[in-house]
């Protein structure tokens, strides 16, 4: 097949019109998401394989992957219809090689005697001759053949499908590549590229599809990854710059007196990590632009008081504050904590959850609207249309990974209109206890500033973690019993509430089993999300007061529950929980001065499950685990692309491409500062590509 005349191919040329693409293949291309030439070009190899070294036929050894070339002297179709195999004999000046393709009857029209082929595959001894079954093959054009060429080629391996092998994709791309490359314009200015030692876009595509060396593959990837990350960061920063221009926030007051008063409420000295975060937050809240800051810290690092500090700053400025938690249990817990800390002050608090009786809920709504409530703690019930704040100054969202960006926006729009007539937005703080690797947070929450609380409050003893099989269950509970006898308390986490689901341990029967067995004579209670709020509160209250020895629960206790005397945790069916989840659960113990223990009971059925359990047992550092999680699952899954609202990456891979991400972020920030809407003539192409890629997901329509 010869290349089409230059100019015949456009980036918009439909796949059907690409020379050599048959109708069936065209359909398969479309199913792979490749309707036109541009998509072919962007269909990047998953990896590259170094071809086996080419040798003469007499040098080939059975059992090895080999590459050889020669002339076809004979072909035949054998076997019955439907199961036909195609056989060919290939010879060079040193010997003979047999080729066989099973189900290869269709090849009879493509491979004919006299033709020269280059073949590749694993050879085997078959009768007197060497044979390759189902070799990869290509026809060598005698005129093009370089007789002396024996160099090994890096061959792209493309994401393929059953009806469209990588080989076919490779051949198709090869056909359009030169024409298509000529049509590519670079959206990055030459000096910008030169400074960062990035190859030209055209050259990058050439090198990824038709690399001359490993080095070229690396260089090409570097450019394409950078492009992907830069476009995303530009989009995110553009949006952010727009929000800053369009929205106003109430600047909050701060003075040493206010600071002293707030600190006076805290029963402990803040850690260095907390101080740093508070410093950053205070600076944010004093500005008339809405803060959007992610506060991340490991489980138990003390995020709540940091949030409380911000909320009290709002109150000191005659503004309201809201704290939104992902579950009722957590909202209740926060409400309780804050109520205790503010005991005796004149700050007016309210709790708002979906399970409250309608009249109670409505009276809270009215109080919020009238400005009779200073701080409201609640669940997503806070997002309801009927919640209208009198003057919302600070919105805190706990456990970000459970809320999507849209919900963040929901609270954002609840502060009324400012004096200038611009919509007034509250300052927003987002707390997450699933430490998101810093770099990933930058990408996905690129519109947020990030404060990280390093370190834990003093007096914590690290939690010892053990992973054991189900056969050790009795032993584990016998040991836990001795700890209960010593006056400590324990959590037992099981995956389900009721018996049934696939023989998994459940809350009800586990309570019974323990009460009657290992924990006989101890006070055991069950806790799960189907209980009424009042019951749940009562049980948590009793557990906190030491009136319950062992609490058997589902993952409702995953976040926020804070009982320092509880020092032992058993997680049954640990293999069924995610890495972050196990770490969260474990974070419920190790909150006091007692030596804490976490036992993971389970039998890993997959290597991933095993890797998760091992990772959790090996470190108690949430940030290290998050990196591990990222490796095991990839960023899309880790955050859920639904939550992040962003498509998974096409080329970039984490943690591998972290340096490029940081570079892209820095560059994007500078760029948008200089040119907020990318409106310069030389930015036209960049802007077009940005809008095409992220315009919709980031809602840039009204920005750019
Ligand atoms: P998380 O970051 O997991 O939300 P919390 O805010 O629930 O952590 O805090 C965990 C526990 O540590 C709480 O009991 C809290 O009162 C306590 N705590 C927070 N900050 C400090 C501190 N600086 N010194 C001692 N204890 C602290
Ligand atoms: Mg918390």
XYZ file of C-alpha atoms in Angstrom, residues 75-436:
362
model
C 1.019 -21.429 0.496
C -2.010 -23.572 1.166
C -5.302 -23.597 3.028
C -5.966 -26.658 5.133
C -8.674 -27.901 7.447
C -12.396 -27.719 7.020
C -14.417 -24.605 6.474
C -14.775 -22.429 9.545
C -11.624 -23.870 11.046
C -9.321 -23.277 8.195
C -5.677 -22.730 8.743
C -3.375 -21.004 6.379
C 0.146 -22.284 5.867
C 3.090 -20.690 4.137
C 6.714 -21.579 3.605
C 9.302 -18.856 3.952
C 12.872 -19.282 2.777
C 15.996 -17.212 2.802
C 19.433 -18.159 1.526
C 20.144 -20.129 4.702
C 17.046 -22.246 5.243
C 13.304 -22.765 5.557
C 10.728 -21.589 8.082
C 7.116 -22.801 8.221
C 4.350 -20.353 9.052
C 0.861 -21.257 10.141
C -2.137 -19.103 10.965
C -5.046 -20.836 12.637
C -8.391 -19.537 11.431
C -6.303 -17.769 8.829
C -8.135 -18.804 5.671
C -8.743 -15.172 4.750
C -4.977 -14.662 4.347
C -4.904 -16.607 1.109
C -5.603 -13.421 -0.804
C -3.027 -11.402 1.112
C -0.011 -13.680 1.185
C 0.980 -15.234 -2.099
C 4.051 -17.047 -3.378
C 6.842 -14.774 -4.524
C 6.077 -12.165 -1.929
C 8.704 -11.073 0.593
C 7.694 -11.023 4.264
C 9.137 -10.030 7.568
C 7.704 -12.210 10.324
C 7.873 -12.303 14.062
C 6.730 -14.713 16.747
C 7.708 -17.577 18.970
C 9.247 -20.455 17.049
C 8.906 -24.134 17.781
C 10.211 -27.344 16.350
C 7.484 -28.946 14.252
C 8.515 -32.157 12.558
C 11.732 -31.575 10.686
C 11.242 -27.830 10.409
C 11.057 -24.752 12.543
C 7.587 -23.245 12.662
C 5.921 -20.065 13.915
C 2.233 -20.187 14.717
C 0.233 -16.988 14.153
C 3.239 -14.792 13.456
C 3.035 -11.057 13.188
C 3.850 -10.306 9.587
C 4.466 -7.456 7.253
C 5.081 -7.360 3.583
C 8.403 -5.988 2.513
C 8.405 -3.870 -0.553
C 11.405 -5.152 -2.497
C 12.212 -1.649 -3.702
C 12.304 -0.323 -0.167
C 14.101 -3.179 1.448
C 17.451 -2.283 2.866
C 19.328 -5.548 2.609
C 21.782 -4.737 5.373
C 19.196 -3.549 7.889
C 19.192 -5.717 10.940
C 18.410 -3.087 13.551
C 15.705 -3.732 16.093
C 12.701 -1.511 15.943
C 10.620 -0.072 18.777
C 7.137 -1.058 17.886
C 4.105 0.761 19.349
C 1.537 -1.415 21.069
C -1.870 0.250 20.944
C -4.896 -0.175 23.162
C -6.872 -2.518 20.935
C -10.034 -4.567 20.852
C -10.906 -8.066 19.818
C -11.893 -7.079 16.301
C -9.153 -4.533 15.971
C -5.682 -5.761 16.868
C -2.888 -3.377 17.742
C -1.174 -4.399 14.523
C -4.013 -3.078 12.388
C -4.106 0.140 14.327
C -0.383 0.481 13.869
C -0.623 -0.022 10.127
C -3.475 2.456 9.836
C -1.681 5.104 11.820
C 1.466 4.523 9.835
C -0.508 5.260 6.665
C -1.815 8.634 7.780
C 1.016 9.707 10.064
C 3.121 11.818 7.732
C 0.144 13.615 6.231
C -1.466 14.178 9.625
C 1.717 15.428 11.257
C 2.047 18.085 8.589
C -1.328 19.451 9.691
C -0.512 19.837 13.382
C 0.009 23.312 14.722
C 1.628 23.890 18.066
C -0.399 25.769 20.663
C 2.685 26.555 22.742
C 4.982 29.391 21.700
C 8.512 28.341 20.649
C 10.324 30.215 23.412
C 8.022 28.753 26.061
C 8.812 25.295 24.717
C 12.498 25.975 24.483
C 12.706 27.105 28.095
C 11.152 23.848 29.232
C 12.990 21.720 26.703
C 9.743 20.422 25.297
C 9.709 19.103 21.739
C 7.391 20.531 19.147
C 3.925 18.975 19.221
C 4.275 17.567 15.734
C 7.582 15.991 16.648
C 6.100 14.590 19.857
C 3.384 12.777 17.925
C 5.922 11.447 15.476
C 8.142 10.180 18.294
C 5.348 8.468 20.192
C 3.966 6.669 17.129
C 7.230 6.028 15.357
C 10.036 6.299 17.876
C 13.654 5.942 16.935
C 14.694 5.198 20.490
C 13.531 4.909 24.087
C 14.752 8.405 24.589
C 12.358 9.665 21.919
C 9.457 7.888 23.563
C 10.308 9.584 26.846
C 10.607 12.980 25.241
C 7.319 12.583 23.406
C 5.525 11.471 26.544
C 6.923 14.387 28.464
C 5.443 16.846 25.998
C 2.070 15.110 25.750
C 1.708 14.698 29.510
C 2.685 18.282 30.079
C 0.103 19.427 27.524
C -2.615 17.423 29.176
C -1.803 18.772 32.627
C -1.251 22.322 31.435
C -4.650 22.472 29.717
C -6.356 21.190 32.847
C -4.518 23.612 35.092
C -5.188 26.523 32.769
C -8.876 25.660 32.846
C -8.990 25.396 36.586
C -7.055 28.608 37.133
C -9.137 30.469 34.598
C -12.277 29.469 36.395
C -10.818 30.431 39.706
C -9.683 33.814 38.495
C -13.173 34.383 37.206
C -14.813 33.452 40.500
C -12.484 35.831 42.286
C -13.491 38.658 40.014
C -17.177 37.885 40.016
C -17.746 37.137 43.674
C -17.177 39.039 46.810
C -16.897 37.685 50.329
C -17.354 39.427 53.641
C -13.880 40.197 54.997
C -13.794 38.876 58.559
C -12.369 40.691 61.530
C -9.322 39.506 63.358
C -7.504 41.029 66.297
C -5.304 39.743 69.063
C -8.268 40.046 71.335
C -10.439 37.879 69.097
C -7.594 35.397 68.772
C -7.160 35.268 72.538
C -10.838 34.764 73.088
C -11.026 31.874 70.630
C -7.961 30.172 72.054
C -9.398 30.539 75.512
C -12.071 28.082 74.433
C -9.628 25.327 73.555
C -8.623 22.907 76.316
C -5.186 22.300 74.788
C -2.308 24.011 73.053
C -2.516 23.870 69.281
C 0.060 21.808 67.439
C 2.514 23.436 65.089
C 0.601 21.972 62.164
C -2.671 23.437 63.419
C -1.045 26.825 63.997
C 0.230 26.894 60.442
C -3.143 26.006 58.982
C -4.877 28.610 61.127
C -2.350 31.215 60.027
C -3.170 30.532 56.399
C -6.886 30.532 57.035
C -6.880 33.803 58.950
C -5.041 35.487 56.103
C -7.673 34.152 53.680
C -10.724 35.140 55.702
C -9.633 38.734 56.170
C -9.793 39.312 52.432
C -12.907 40.448 50.550
C -12.562 37.549 48.109
C -14.044 34.162 48.914
C -11.485 31.762 50.298
C -11.599 28.225 48.988
C -9.164 26.182 50.970
C -8.661 22.495 51.439
C -7.491 21.544 54.892
C -6.029 18.134 54.891
C -4.562 16.280 57.787
C -4.249 12.704 58.808
C -6.904 11.068 60.916
C -6.770 12.572 64.385
C -4.594 15.520 63.406
C -7.174 17.878 64.886
C -8.959 19.462 61.972
C -12.135 20.200 63.889
C -10.673 22.895 66.107
C -9.016 24.486 63.112
C -12.431 24.718 61.500
C -13.919 25.983 64.739
C -11.373 28.780 64.826
C -12.557 29.935 61.404
C -16.197 29.668 62.387
C -15.653 31.714 65.517
C -13.968 34.381 63.427
C -17.218 34.613 61.490
C -19.193 34.891 64.699
C -16.853 37.625 65.958
C -17.684 39.521 62.767
C -21.445 39.145 63.293
C -21.626 36.521 60.606
C -22.897 32.970 60.605
C -20.973 29.769 60.064
C -22.054 26.370 58.819
C -20.353 23.030 59.208
C -21.512 20.302 56.875
C -20.689 16.645 57.519
C -21.318 13.658 55.272
C -23.245 11.523 57.775
C -25.699 12.176 60.568
C -23.450 10.429 63.041
C -20.588 12.713 62.196
C -22.759 15.812 62.257
C -24.017 14.801 65.682
C -20.475 14.195 66.858
C -19.307 17.606 65.647
C -22.299 19.268 67.204
C -21.526 17.636 70.512
C -17.831 18.541 70.413
C -18.565 22.156 69.582
C -21.312 22.395 72.161
C -18.858 21.223 74.802
C -16.091 23.563 73.715
C -18.428 26.561 73.632
C -20.188 25.693 76.838
C -20.972 28.864 78.758
C -20.370 31.196 75.814
C -23.163 33.140 74.137
C -22.604 31.551 70.724
C -25.912 30.136 69.509
C -25.670 26.644 68.024
C -28.040 24.430 66.087
C -28.017 20.986 64.563
C -29.777 20.342 61.271
C -30.175 16.868 59.804
C -32.615 15.167 57.496
C -34.004 12.860 60.131
C -35.234 15.664 62.367
C -38.979 15.990 62.724
C -40.276 18.548 60.190
C -41.456 21.075 62.791
C -38.036 21.033 64.495
C -36.326 21.396 61.176
C -38.517 24.300 60.188
C -37.878 26.122 63.391
C -34.127 25.770 62.810
C -34.657 27.104 59.264
C -36.461 30.136 60.647
C -33.792 30.786 63.263
C -31.046 30.578 60.649
C -32.860 33.015 58.395
C -33.548 35.427 61.211
C -29.890 35.377 62.240
C -30.726 33.822 65.589
C -28.236 31.020 65.031
C -24.507 31.681 64.842
C -23.183 28.241 64.034
C -25.197 25.477 62.440
C -23.858 21.962 62.148
C -25.582 19.590 59.783
C -25.641 17.162 56.940
C -26.510 17.816 53.317
C -29.852 18.992 54.744
C -28.007 22.318 54.888
C -28.094 22.441 51.111
C -31.872 22.410 51.000
C -33.566 25.266 49.202
C -35.351 26.246 52.382
C -32.119 26.948 54.240
C -31.536 30.661 53.800
C -28.812 32.220 55.850
C -29.087 35.649 57.325
C -25.399 36.310 56.762
C -23.234 33.296 56.070
C -19.565 34.113 56.523
C -17.840 30.749 56.676
C -18.875 27.388 55.283
C -16.910 24.352 56.378
C -17.325 21.047 54.620
C -15.959 18.013 56.373
C -14.704 14.965 54.528
C -14.563 16.385 51.072
C -14.248 13.062 49.318
C -17.875 12.372 49.971
C -19.136 15.549 48.442
C -18.892 16.580 44.850
C -17.906 19.953 43.519
C -21.539 20.776 42.916
C -22.394 20.523 46.558
C -19.550 22.795 47.365
C -21.117 25.255 44.981
C -24.433 24.767 46.751
C -23.240 26.219 50.009
C -21.290 28.805 48.164
C -24.362 30.530 46.855
C -25.887 31.085 50.239
C -24.571 34.389 51.449
C -26.769 36.906 49.659
C -25.615 39.976 47.786
C -22.793 42.282 48.832
C -22.804 46.057 49.093
C -21.430 46.430 45.595
C -24.295 44.344 44.266
C -22.027 41.414 43.488
C -23.162 38.056 44.778
C -21.674 37.481 48.198
C -20.030 34.147 48.766
C -18.992 32.707 52.085
C -15.431 31.687 52.679
C -15.273 27.957 52.126
C -13.052 25.515 53.921
C -12.990 21.897 52.947
C -11.603 19.350 55.346
C -10.487 15.955 54.282
C -9.216 13.131 56.408
C -8.420 10.964 53.462
C -5.116 12.517 52.799
C -5.017 13.093 49.134
